[in-house]
DNA sequence: GAGCCTCGAGTTCC
DNA sequence: CTCGAGGCTC
């Protein structure tokens, strides 16, 4: 147990023993319960307040946990007595359901990965080439262990910690300020820091602390964590900062975001500066003078790994010179000046019990390995992806043998690892342990969910079910996609609910969502009769199909008559009276659905789930066509895959022939089109304003060319923005070009611009010109 | 036509 | 997170 955690329950002293001699919860009277809840609330709140900044907490952690457990038990037995200030809710700060979102002043990027020595040498070569350095020129890098925790950005203004945010998707994270303040390694105040300073680093948990925490959790009857990283993540993301305060979290600083004044001229200098300000910097951080030195340092850190006392998953190298870092800049998701050299993934052998096929929303048949559960990298894995047909067969997309041509069979012993420490994959097969009766796996040529043909297009890696909305798996996945975050994002209608409603026959397609309330009011929710639902699953050879329907109907086992009766009953029962719903949640659901009848064009386009058309493409299309009517007309006009409408579509930067054909086909096919029309009939589609071409912008009427890589904008965005400001964007530089915006890596176009005497500026200058935002 | 970069789609476990 | 494939640049 760490020094920070007061002690074990048996060291709790008289108070603890007294607490434990309480009346069992089951025997409490109402009045006793009420009194005790008040006392527990007082005590726990006081403990939470006292905990911060004092060496010795008022009560030991084990007792704190017991009091909290008792409070929860009493609340469970007497829910009506639960206090408004219940300690089981958020302590201190105003109760919040989730963390507030925080937009990072500077994006928190991830790092490119390297696995081999070769990758590191390539990294060095690439950087030298990019910077135009000669082979022998000196170039140093910092190296430091890559801590296996979660990244955190700390914002200090005038030396005070004002905000702590998780990485999130890099652009927007979660505000965990109250929690970060409870971490001992994170200073509340800095002296001598720039006015604005964002410190970035990793929150982690030491092995010993992790084990002590798990022991405590187990004793308190709460869930234990699979590994220190999960424990650290789970602890930081507590809505109750009082809980975080009791978790032994630590913090290493490794970088920074926005700063009002430079920290130093080198990476190493900046880290020293951060250390001087009071941050912990990893003690294994060193300076390397080239790839050979970096690899030697990698070997040293790998050696030291087992003794460190905390998890690391590789080594990070960064160009030391900050001016060079700036010249190298960033790609869309990673800096060019840094790379993470990952340790080999942990491997584990286990038995492949079965190969199952899942059907996705596009009809893709994906094989999933069902494994005898095995621990890999601290997590128990029982499923793993097998990618596709070729991967199982031991062939690559060109039909060449891979992995020595070992085909994977049910019953085999397979080697599993977690790619990027997350996604379990099957890496290898032990042929010597293959059972004699193992047959080569035959990839199905019909859809296991609906029996339709599953066809593999020429040159495609995946086999797809052609059943469309006939296929229950595709229908459910389409519905899930429809309600997902970037699409309709209907509160109270998540994956579980749509799957359930589909099984009950209440929803067949997205349009049905908007008629649900009406059907609910008339006590006839089912669009598919119970008899039909039952016939459907009885036609399915797999017993789990029946079981799933029975479960959706709220039964434990398949019994045709009972299922039929339940389906009838549920269809006729208002949602508000169905178990697990209630008046308020039903009301909220219908309100949320109604609120989404008005939907922005880009969300609608994404929600349709047309192949190759994702979030980004939907946004582009919406900006170009503006309104639903305009968009549909364009799809119809382009149906022949030729003509001006087709040219306009494929002329959009980011839309090629494949996506265009996919779009046009979706609107031309009678059934798919009818489904779309049924949906849109329920909606009011908000136009997306292609910001009106401004006549007065500094670039209005000019011809602009973008070249090289842009860092703050995608090319498509840059083009759209420039056009919105009245500029014409061209692909090649000519005498007619007014302005060239050249990012790093610009080649022939920048040279041509120089030859022609065309004005050339960099991306930042461009953003200044058009007014930033 | 090759090579790079980004997007889309599919994946697991908590 | 990773793979595959689409789309763009050179």
PDB file of N, CA and C in Angstrom, chain A residues 378-451:
ATOM      1  N   UNK A 378      -2.314  -7.715 -19.900  1.00  0.00           N
ATOM      2  CA  UNK A 378      -3.091  -7.302 -18.745  1.00  0.00           C
ATOM      3  C   UNK A 378      -4.594  -7.279 -18.958  1.00  0.00           C
ATOM      4  N   UNK A 379      -5.049  -7.738 -20.125  1.00  0.00           N
ATOM      5  CA  UNK A 379      -6.492  -7.746 -20.366  1.00  0.00           C
ATOM      6  C   UNK A 379      -6.891  -9.123 -20.861  1.00  0.00           C
ATOM      7  N   UNK A 380      -8.019  -9.614 -20.398  1.00  0.00           N
ATOM      8  CA  UNK A 380      -8.480 -10.922 -20.850  1.00  0.00           C
ATOM      9  C   UNK A 380      -9.182 -10.763 -22.192  1.00  0.00           C
ATOM     10  N   UNK A 381      -8.692 -11.494 -23.162  1.00  0.00           N
ATOM     11  CA  UNK A 381      -9.220 -11.381 -24.515  1.00  0.00           C
ATOM     12  C   UNK A 381      -9.947 -12.674 -24.878  1.00  0.00           C
ATOM     13  N   UNK A 382     -11.158 -12.551 -25.383  1.00  0.00           N
ATOM     14  CA  UNK A 382     -11.842 -13.762 -25.827  1.00  0.00           C
ATOM     15  C   UNK A 382     -12.308 -13.676 -27.275  1.00  0.00           C
ATOM     16  N   UNK A 383     -12.204 -12.490 -27.860  1.00  0.00           N
ATOM     17  CA  UNK A 383     -12.518 -12.325 -29.284  1.00  0.00           C
ATOM     18  C   UNK A 383     -11.348 -11.621 -29.952  1.00  0.00           C
ATOM     19  N   UNK A 384     -11.167 -11.891 -31.229  1.00  0.00           N
ATOM     20  CA  UNK A 384     -10.126 -11.189 -31.967  1.00  0.00           C
ATOM     21  C   UNK A 384     -10.548 -11.114 -33.413  1.00  0.00           C
ATOM     22  N   UNK A 385     -10.081 -10.083 -34.097  1.00  0.00           N
ATOM     23  CA  UNK A 385     -10.460  -9.972 -35.502  1.00  0.00           C
ATOM     24  C   UNK A 385      -9.588 -10.872 -36.365  1.00  0.00           C
ATOM     25  N   UNK A 386     -10.203 -11.427 -37.390  1.00  0.00           N
ATOM     26  CA  UNK A 386      -9.462 -12.228 -38.372  1.00  0.00           C
ATOM     27  C   UNK A 386      -9.460 -11.516 -39.723  1.00  0.00           C
ATOM     28  N   UNK A 387      -9.755 -10.203 -39.697  1.00  0.00           N
ATOM     29  CA  UNK A 387      -9.727  -9.356 -40.892  1.00  0.00           C
ATOM     30  C   UNK A 387     -10.699  -9.799 -41.977  1.00  0.00           C
ATOM     31  N   UNK A 388     -10.272 -10.740 -42.790  1.00  0.00           N
ATOM     32  CA  UNK A 388     -11.098 -11.096 -43.944  1.00  0.00           C
ATOM     33  C   UNK A 388     -10.776 -12.511 -44.423  1.00  0.00           C
ATOM     34  N   UNK A 389     -11.427 -12.860 -45.473  1.00  0.00           N
ATOM     35  CA  UNK A 389     -11.311 -14.198 -46.042  1.00  0.00           C
ATOM     36  C   UNK A 389      -9.854 -14.581 -46.325  1.00  0.00           C
ATOM     37  N   UNK A 390      -9.129 -13.680 -46.937  1.00  0.00           N
ATOM     38  CA  UNK A 390      -7.751 -13.984 -47.335  1.00  0.00           C
ATOM     39  C   UNK A 390      -6.851 -14.199 -46.124  1.00  0.00           C
ATOM     40  N   UNK A 391      -7.119 -13.431 -45.078  1.00  0.00           N
ATOM     41  CA  UNK A 391      -6.265 -13.543 -43.904  1.00  0.00           C
ATOM     42  C   UNK A 391      -6.370 -14.946 -43.319  1.00  0.00           C
ATOM     43  N   UNK A 392      -7.570 -15.480 -43.291  1.00  0.00           N
ATOM     44  CA  UNK A 392      -7.764 -16.828 -42.762  1.00  0.00           C
ATOM     45  C   UNK A 392      -7.109 -17.859 -43.670  1.00  0.00           C
ATOM     46  N   UNK A 393      -7.239 -17.626 -44.956  1.00  0.00           N
ATOM     47  CA  UNK A 393      -6.697 -18.580 -45.920  1.00  0.00           C
ATOM     48  C   UNK A 393      -5.180 -18.499 -46.002  1.00  0.00           C
ATOM     49  N   UNK A 394      -4.602 -17.428 -45.456  1.00  0.00           N
ATOM     50  CA  UNK A 394      -3.154 -17.281 -45.525  1.00  0.00           C
ATOM     51  C   UNK A 394      -2.695 -16.710 -46.855  1.00  0.00           C
ATOM     52  N   UNK A 395      -3.577 -15.891 -47.431  1.00  0.00           N
ATOM     53  CA  UNK A 395      -3.206 -15.238 -48.686  1.00  0.00           C
ATOM     54  C   UNK A 395      -3.371 -13.738 -48.512  1.00  0.00           C
ATOM     55  N   UNK A 396      -2.611 -12.955 -49.271  1.00  0.00           N
ATOM     56  CA  UNK A 396      -2.855 -11.521 -49.250  1.00  0.00           C
ATOM     57  C   UNK A 396      -3.779 -11.174 -50.423  1.00  0.00           C
ATOM     58  N   UNK A 397      -4.060  -9.893 -50.585  1.00  0.00           N
ATOM     59  CA  UNK A 397      -5.052  -9.499 -51.580  1.00  0.00           C
ATOM     60  C   UNK A 397      -4.662  -9.927 -52.995  1.00  0.00           C
ATOM     61  N   UNK A 398      -3.363 -10.098 -53.220  1.00  0.00           N
ATOM     62  CA  UNK A 398      -2.925 -10.508 -54.553  1.00  0.00           C
ATOM     63  C   UNK A 398      -2.919 -12.029 -54.696  1.00  0.00           C
ATOM     64  N   UNK A 399      -3.321 -12.722 -53.633  1.00  0.00           N
ATOM     65  CA  UNK A 399      -3.342 -14.184 -53.710  1.00  0.00           C
ATOM     66  C   UNK A 399      -2.005 -14.801 -53.339  1.00  0.00           C
ATOM     67  N   UNK A 400      -1.044 -13.963 -52.915  1.00  0.00           N
ATOM     68  CA  UNK A 400       0.246 -14.510 -52.494  1.00  0.00           C
ATOM     69  C   UNK A 400       0.131 -15.079 -51.081  1.00  0.00           C
ATOM     70  N   UNK A 401       0.921 -16.078 -50.829  1.00  0.00           N
ATOM     71  CA  UNK A 401       0.887 -16.668 -49.496  1.00  0.00           C
ATOM     72  C   UNK A 401       1.505 -15.726 -48.476  1.00  0.00           C
ATOM     73  N   UNK A 402       0.891 -15.677 -47.302  1.00  0.00           N
ATOM     74  CA  UNK A 402       1.504 -14.916 -46.217  1.00  0.00           C
ATOM     75  C   UNK A 402       1.652 -15.820 -45.006  1.00  0.00           C
ATOM     76  N   UNK A 403       2.438 -15.396 -44.067  1.00  0.00           N
ATOM     77  CA  UNK A 403       2.696 -16.175 -42.854  1.00  0.00           C
ATOM     78  C   UNK A 403       3.028 -17.621 -43.190  1.00  0.00           C
ATOM     79  N   UNK A 404       3.824 -17.834 -44.219  1.00  0.00           N
ATOM     80  CA  UNK A 404       4.191 -19.189 -44.587  1.00  0.00           C
ATOM     81  C   UNK A 404       3.009 -20.014 -45.064  1.00  0.00           C
ATOM     82  N   UNK A 405       1.954 -19.318 -45.450  1.00  0.00           N
ATOM     83  CA  UNK A 405       0.817 -20.026 -46.029  1.00  0.00           C
ATOM     84  C   UNK A 405       0.010 -20.831 -45.029  1.00  0.00           C
ATOM     85  N   UNK A 406       0.123 -20.484 -43.753  1.00  0.00           N
ATOM     86  CA  UNK A 406      -0.653 -21.209 -42.764  1.00  0.00           C
ATOM     87  C   UNK A 406      -2.104 -20.772 -42.828  1.00  0.00           C
ATOM     88  N   UNK A 407      -2.951 -21.656 -43.194  1.00  0.00           N
ATOM     89  CA  UNK A 407      -4.361 -21.304 -43.118  1.00  0.00           C
ATOM     90  C   UNK A 407      -4.797 -21.483 -41.666  1.00  0.00           C
ATOM     91  N   UNK A 408      -5.766 -20.710 -41.252  1.00  0.00           N
ATOM     92  CA  UNK A 408      -6.220 -20.766 -39.863  1.00  0.00           C
ATOM     93  C   UNK A 408      -7.472 -21.630 -39.799  1.00  0.00           C
ATOM     94  N   UNK A 409      -7.480 -22.565 -38.849  1.00  0.00           N
ATOM     95  CA  UNK A 409      -8.628 -23.469 -38.748  1.00  0.00           C
ATOM     96  C   UNK A 409      -9.210 -23.459 -37.345  1.00  0.00           C
ATOM     97  N   UNK A 410     -10.485 -23.742 -37.245  1.00  0.00           N
ATOM     98  CA  UNK A 410     -11.113 -23.868 -35.933  1.00  0.00           C
ATOM     99  C   UNK A 410     -10.427 -25.008 -35.203  1.00  0.00           C
ATOM    100  N   UNK A 411     -10.124 -24.809 -33.946  1.00  0.00           N
ATOM    101  CA  UNK A 411      -9.426 -25.830 -33.180  1.00  0.00           C
ATOM    102  C   UNK A 411      -7.921 -25.590 -33.093  1.00  0.00           C
ATOM    103  N   UNK A 412      -7.411 -24.677 -33.926  1.00  0.00           N
ATOM    104  CA  UNK A 412      -5.970 -24.393 -33.934  1.00  0.00           C
ATOM    105  C   UNK A 412      -5.523 -23.679 -32.659  1.00  0.00           C
ATOM    106  N   UNK A 413      -4.227 -23.806 -32.372  1.00  0.00           N
ATOM    107  CA  UNK A 413      -3.595 -22.951 -31.365  1.00  0.00           C
ATOM    108  C   UNK A 413      -3.082 -21.726 -32.089  1.00  0.00           C
ATOM    109  N   UNK A 414      -3.499 -20.565 -31.623  1.00  0.00           N
ATOM    110  CA  UNK A 414      -3.116 -19.344 -32.320  1.00  0.00           C
ATOM    111  C   UNK A 414      -2.425 -18.363 -31.375  1.00  0.00           C
ATOM    112  N   UNK A 415      -1.612 -17.520 -31.965  1.00  0.00           N
ATOM    113  CA  UNK A 415      -0.925 -16.500 -31.202  1.00  0.00           C
ATOM    114  C   UNK A 415      -1.697 -15.189 -31.339  1.00  0.00           C
ATOM    115  N   UNK A 416      -1.963 -14.563 -30.204  1.00  0.00           N
ATOM    116  CA  UNK A 416      -2.777 -13.346 -30.211  1.00  0.00           C
ATOM    117  C   UNK A 416      -1.962 -12.175 -29.668  1.00  0.00           C
ATOM    118  N   UNK A 417      -2.160 -10.994 -30.225  1.00  0.00           N
ATOM    119  CA  UNK A 417      -1.559  -9.785 -29.659  1.00  0.00           C
ATOM    120  C   UNK A 417      -2.581  -8.675 -29.783  1.00  0.00           C
ATOM    121  N   UNK A 418      -2.326  -7.573 -29.079  1.00  0.00           N
ATOM    122  CA  UNK A 418      -3.248  -6.455 -29.173  1.00  0.00           C
ATOM    123  C   UNK A 418      -2.589  -5.321 -29.946  1.00  0.00           C
ATOM    124  N   UNK A 419      -3.034  -5.140 -31.170  1.00  0.00           N
ATOM    125  CA  UNK A 419      -2.462  -4.104 -32.027  1.00  0.00           C
ATOM    126  C   UNK A 419      -2.651  -2.756 -31.360  1.00  0.00           C
ATOM    127  N   UNK A 420      -1.567  -1.996 -31.262  1.00  0.00           N
ATOM    128  CA  UNK A 420      -1.638  -0.701 -30.604  1.00  0.00           C
ATOM    129  C   UNK A 420      -2.121  -0.855 -29.178  1.00  0.00           C
ATOM    130  N   UNK A 421      -1.872  -2.029 -28.621  1.00  0.00           N
ATOM    131  CA  UNK A 421      -2.299  -2.344 -27.257  1.00  0.00           C
ATOM    132  C   UNK A 421      -3.809  -2.265 -27.085  1.00  0.00           C
ATOM    133  N   UNK A 422      -4.539  -2.362 -28.164  1.00  0.00           N
ATOM    134  CA  UNK A 422      -5.989  -2.259 -28.042  1.00  0.00           C
ATOM    135  C   UNK A 422      -6.713  -3.414 -28.738  1.00  0.00           C
ATOM    136  N   UNK A 423      -6.605  -3.467 -30.044  1.00  0.00           N
ATOM    137  CA  UNK A 423      -7.429  -4.393 -30.811  1.00  0.00           C
ATOM    138  C   UNK A 423      -6.767  -5.771 -30.905  1.00  0.00           C
ATOM    139  N   UNK A 424      -7.406  -6.796 -30.358  1.00  0.00           N
ATOM    140  CA  UNK A 424      -6.824  -8.135 -30.423  1.00  0.00           C
ATOM    141  C   UNK A 424      -6.815  -8.686 -31.850  1.00  0.00           C
ATOM    142  N   UNK A 425      -5.683  -9.261 -32.211  1.00  0.00           N
ATOM    143  CA  UNK A 425      -5.551  -9.839 -33.541  1.00  0.00           C
ATOM    144  C   UNK A 425      -4.883 -11.192 -33.450  1.00  0.00           C
ATOM    145  N   UNK A 426      -5.194 -12.045 -34.407  1.00  0.00           N
ATOM    146  CA  UNK A 426      -4.548 -13.337 -34.486  1.00  0.00           C
ATOM    147  C   UNK A 426      -3.297 -13.165 -35.342  1.00  0.00           C
ATOM    148  N   UNK A 427      -2.131 -13.484 -34.762  1.00  0.00           N
ATOM    149  CA  UNK A 427      -0.880 -13.220 -35.451  1.00  0.00           C
ATOM    150  C   UNK A 427      -0.304 -14.461 -36.119  1.00  0.00           C
ATOM    151  N   UNK A 428      -0.486 -15.609 -35.494  1.00  0.00           N
ATOM    152  CA  UNK A 428       0.212 -16.783 -36.016  1.00  0.00           C
ATOM    153  C   UNK A 428      -0.523 -18.059 -35.596  1.00  0.00           C
ATOM    154  N   UNK A 429      -0.153 -19.160 -36.240  1.00  0.00           N
ATOM    155  CA  UNK A 429      -0.766 -20.457 -35.964  1.00  0.00           C
ATOM    156  C   UNK A 429       0.331 -21.461 -35.660  1.00  0.00           C
ATOM    157  N   UNK A 430       0.096 -22.309 -34.674  1.00  0.00           N
ATOM    158  CA  UNK A 430       1.055 -23.367 -34.371  1.00  0.00           C
ATOM    159  C   UNK A 430       0.591 -24.656 -35.059  1.00  0.00           C
ATOM    160  N   UNK A 431       1.226 -24.927 -36.206  1.00  0.00           N
ATOM    161  CA  UNK A 431       0.778 -26.089 -36.996  1.00  0.00           C
ATOM    162  C   UNK A 431       1.052 -27.410 -36.282  1.00  0.00           C
ATOM    163  N   UNK A 432       2.097 -27.407 -35.433  1.00  0.00           N
ATOM    164  CA  UNK A 432       2.441 -28.669 -34.767  1.00  0.00           C
ATOM    165  C   UNK A 432       1.359 -29.096 -33.782  1.00  0.00           C
ATOM    166  N   UNK A 433       0.543 -28.146 -33.370  1.00  0.00           N
ATOM    167  CA  UNK A 433      -0.508 -28.507 -32.407  1.00  0.00           C
ATOM    168  C   UNK A 433      -1.884 -28.580 -33.061  1.00  0.00           C
ATOM    169  N   UNK A 434      -1.897 -28.615 -34.366  1.00  0.00           N
ATOM    170  CA  UNK A 434      -3.196 -28.648 -35.051  1.00  0.00           C
ATOM    171  C   UNK A 434      -3.849 -30.019 -34.858  1.00  0.00           C
ATOM    172  N   UNK A 435      -5.107 -30.070 -34.434  1.00  0.00           N
ATOM    173  CA  UNK A 435      -5.794 -31.357 -34.300  1.00  0.00           C
ATOM    174  C   UNK A 435      -5.866 -32.048 -35.663  1.00  0.00           C
ATOM    175  N   UNK A 436      -5.759 -33.352 -35.640  1.00  0.00           N
ATOM    176  CA  UNK A 436      -5.717 -34.078 -36.912  1.00  0.00           C
ATOM    177  C   UNK A 436      -6.993 -33.913 -37.718  1.00  0.00           C
ATOM    178  N   UNK A 437      -8.088 -33.736 -37.004  1.00  0.00           N
ATOM    179  CA  UNK A 437      -9.361 -33.666 -37.726  1.00  0.00           C
ATOM    180  C   UNK A 437      -9.755 -32.241 -38.121  1.00  0.00           C
ATOM    181  N   UNK A 438      -8.822 -31.284 -37.966  1.00  0.00           N
ATOM    182  CA  UNK A 438      -9.175 -29.900 -38.301  1.00  0.00           C
ATOM    183  C   UNK A 438      -9.327 -29.738 -39.811  1.00  0.00           C
ATOM    184  N   UNK A 439     -10.472 -29.204 -40.207  1.00  0.00           N
ATOM    185  CA  UNK A 439     -10.710 -28.981 -41.632  1.00  0.00           C
ATOM    186  C   UNK A 439     -10.372 -27.552 -41.984  1.00  0.00           C
ATOM    187  N   UNK A 440      -9.935 -27.331 -43.218  1.00  0.00           N
ATOM    188  CA  UNK A 440      -9.712 -25.945 -43.636  1.00  0.00           C
ATOM    189  C   UNK A 440     -11.011 -25.168 -43.464  1.00  0.00           C
ATOM    190  N   UNK A 441     -10.895 -23.900 -43.051  1.00  0.00           N
ATOM    191  CA  UNK A 441     -12.108 -23.116 -42.831  1.00  0.00           C
ATOM    192  C   UNK A 441     -12.700 -22.727 -44.182  1.00  0.00           C
ATOM    193  N   UNK A 442     -13.982 -22.937 -44.304  1.00  0.00           N
ATOM    194  CA  UNK A 442     -14.652 -22.536 -45.552  1.00  0.00           C
ATOM    195  C   UNK A 442     -15.411 -21.256 -45.313  1.00  0.00           C
ATOM    196  N   UNK A 443     -14.958 -20.211 -45.952  1.00  0.00           N
ATOM    197  CA  UNK A 443     -15.615 -18.918 -45.770  1.00  0.00           C
ATOM    198  C   UNK A 443     -16.989 -18.985 -46.427  1.00  0.00           C
ATOM    199  N   UNK A 444     -18.045 -18.582 -45.706  1.00  0.00           N
ATOM    200  CA  UNK A 444     -19.386 -18.726 -46.268  1.00  0.00           C
ATOM    201  C   UNK A 444     -19.576 -17.898 -47.533  1.00  0.00           C
ATOM    202  N   UNK A 445     -20.347 -18.444 -48.455  1.00  0.00           N
ATOM    203  CA  UNK A 445     -20.647 -17.702 -49.673  1.00  0.00           C
ATOM    204  C   UNK A 445     -22.078 -17.207 -49.647  1.00  0.00           C
ATOM    205  N   UNK A 446     -22.750 -17.478 -48.536  1.00  0.00           N
ATOM    206  CA  UNK A 446     -24.056 -16.866 -48.324  1.00  0.00           C
ATOM    207  C   UNK A 446     -24.008 -16.179 -46.966  1.00  0.00           C
ATOM    208  N   UNK A 447     -24.873 -15.190 -46.804  1.00  0.00           N
ATOM    209  CA  UNK A 447     -24.895 -14.423 -45.563  1.00  0.00           C
ATOM    210  C   UNK A 447     -25.449 -15.274 -44.426  1.00  0.00           C
ATOM    211  N   UNK A 448     -24.723 -15.392 -43.332  1.00  0.00           N
ATOM    212  CA  UNK A 448     -25.212 -16.215 -42.230  1.00  0.00           C
ATOM    213  C   UNK A 448     -26.441 -15.607 -41.550  1.00  0.00           C
ATOM    214  N   UNK A 449     -26.711 -14.340 -41.786  1.00  0.00           N
ATOM    215  CA  UNK A 449     -27.839 -13.685 -41.124  1.00  0.00           C
ATOM    216  C   UNK A 449     -29.121 -13.773 -41.941  1.00  0.00           C
ATOM    217  N   UNK A 450     -28.999 -13.730 -43.259  1.00  0.00           N
ATOM    218  CA  UNK A 450     -30.237 -13.688 -44.051  1.00  0.00           C
ATOM    219  C   UNK A 450     -30.238 -14.703 -45.196  1.00  0.00           C
ATOM    220  N   UNK A 451     -29.146 -15.375 -45.411  1.00  0.00           N
ATOM    221  CA  UNK A 451     -29.118 -16.400 -46.449  1.00  0.00           C
ATOM    222  C   UNK A 451     -28.914 -15.882 -47.865  1.00  0.00           C
TER     223      UNK A 451
END
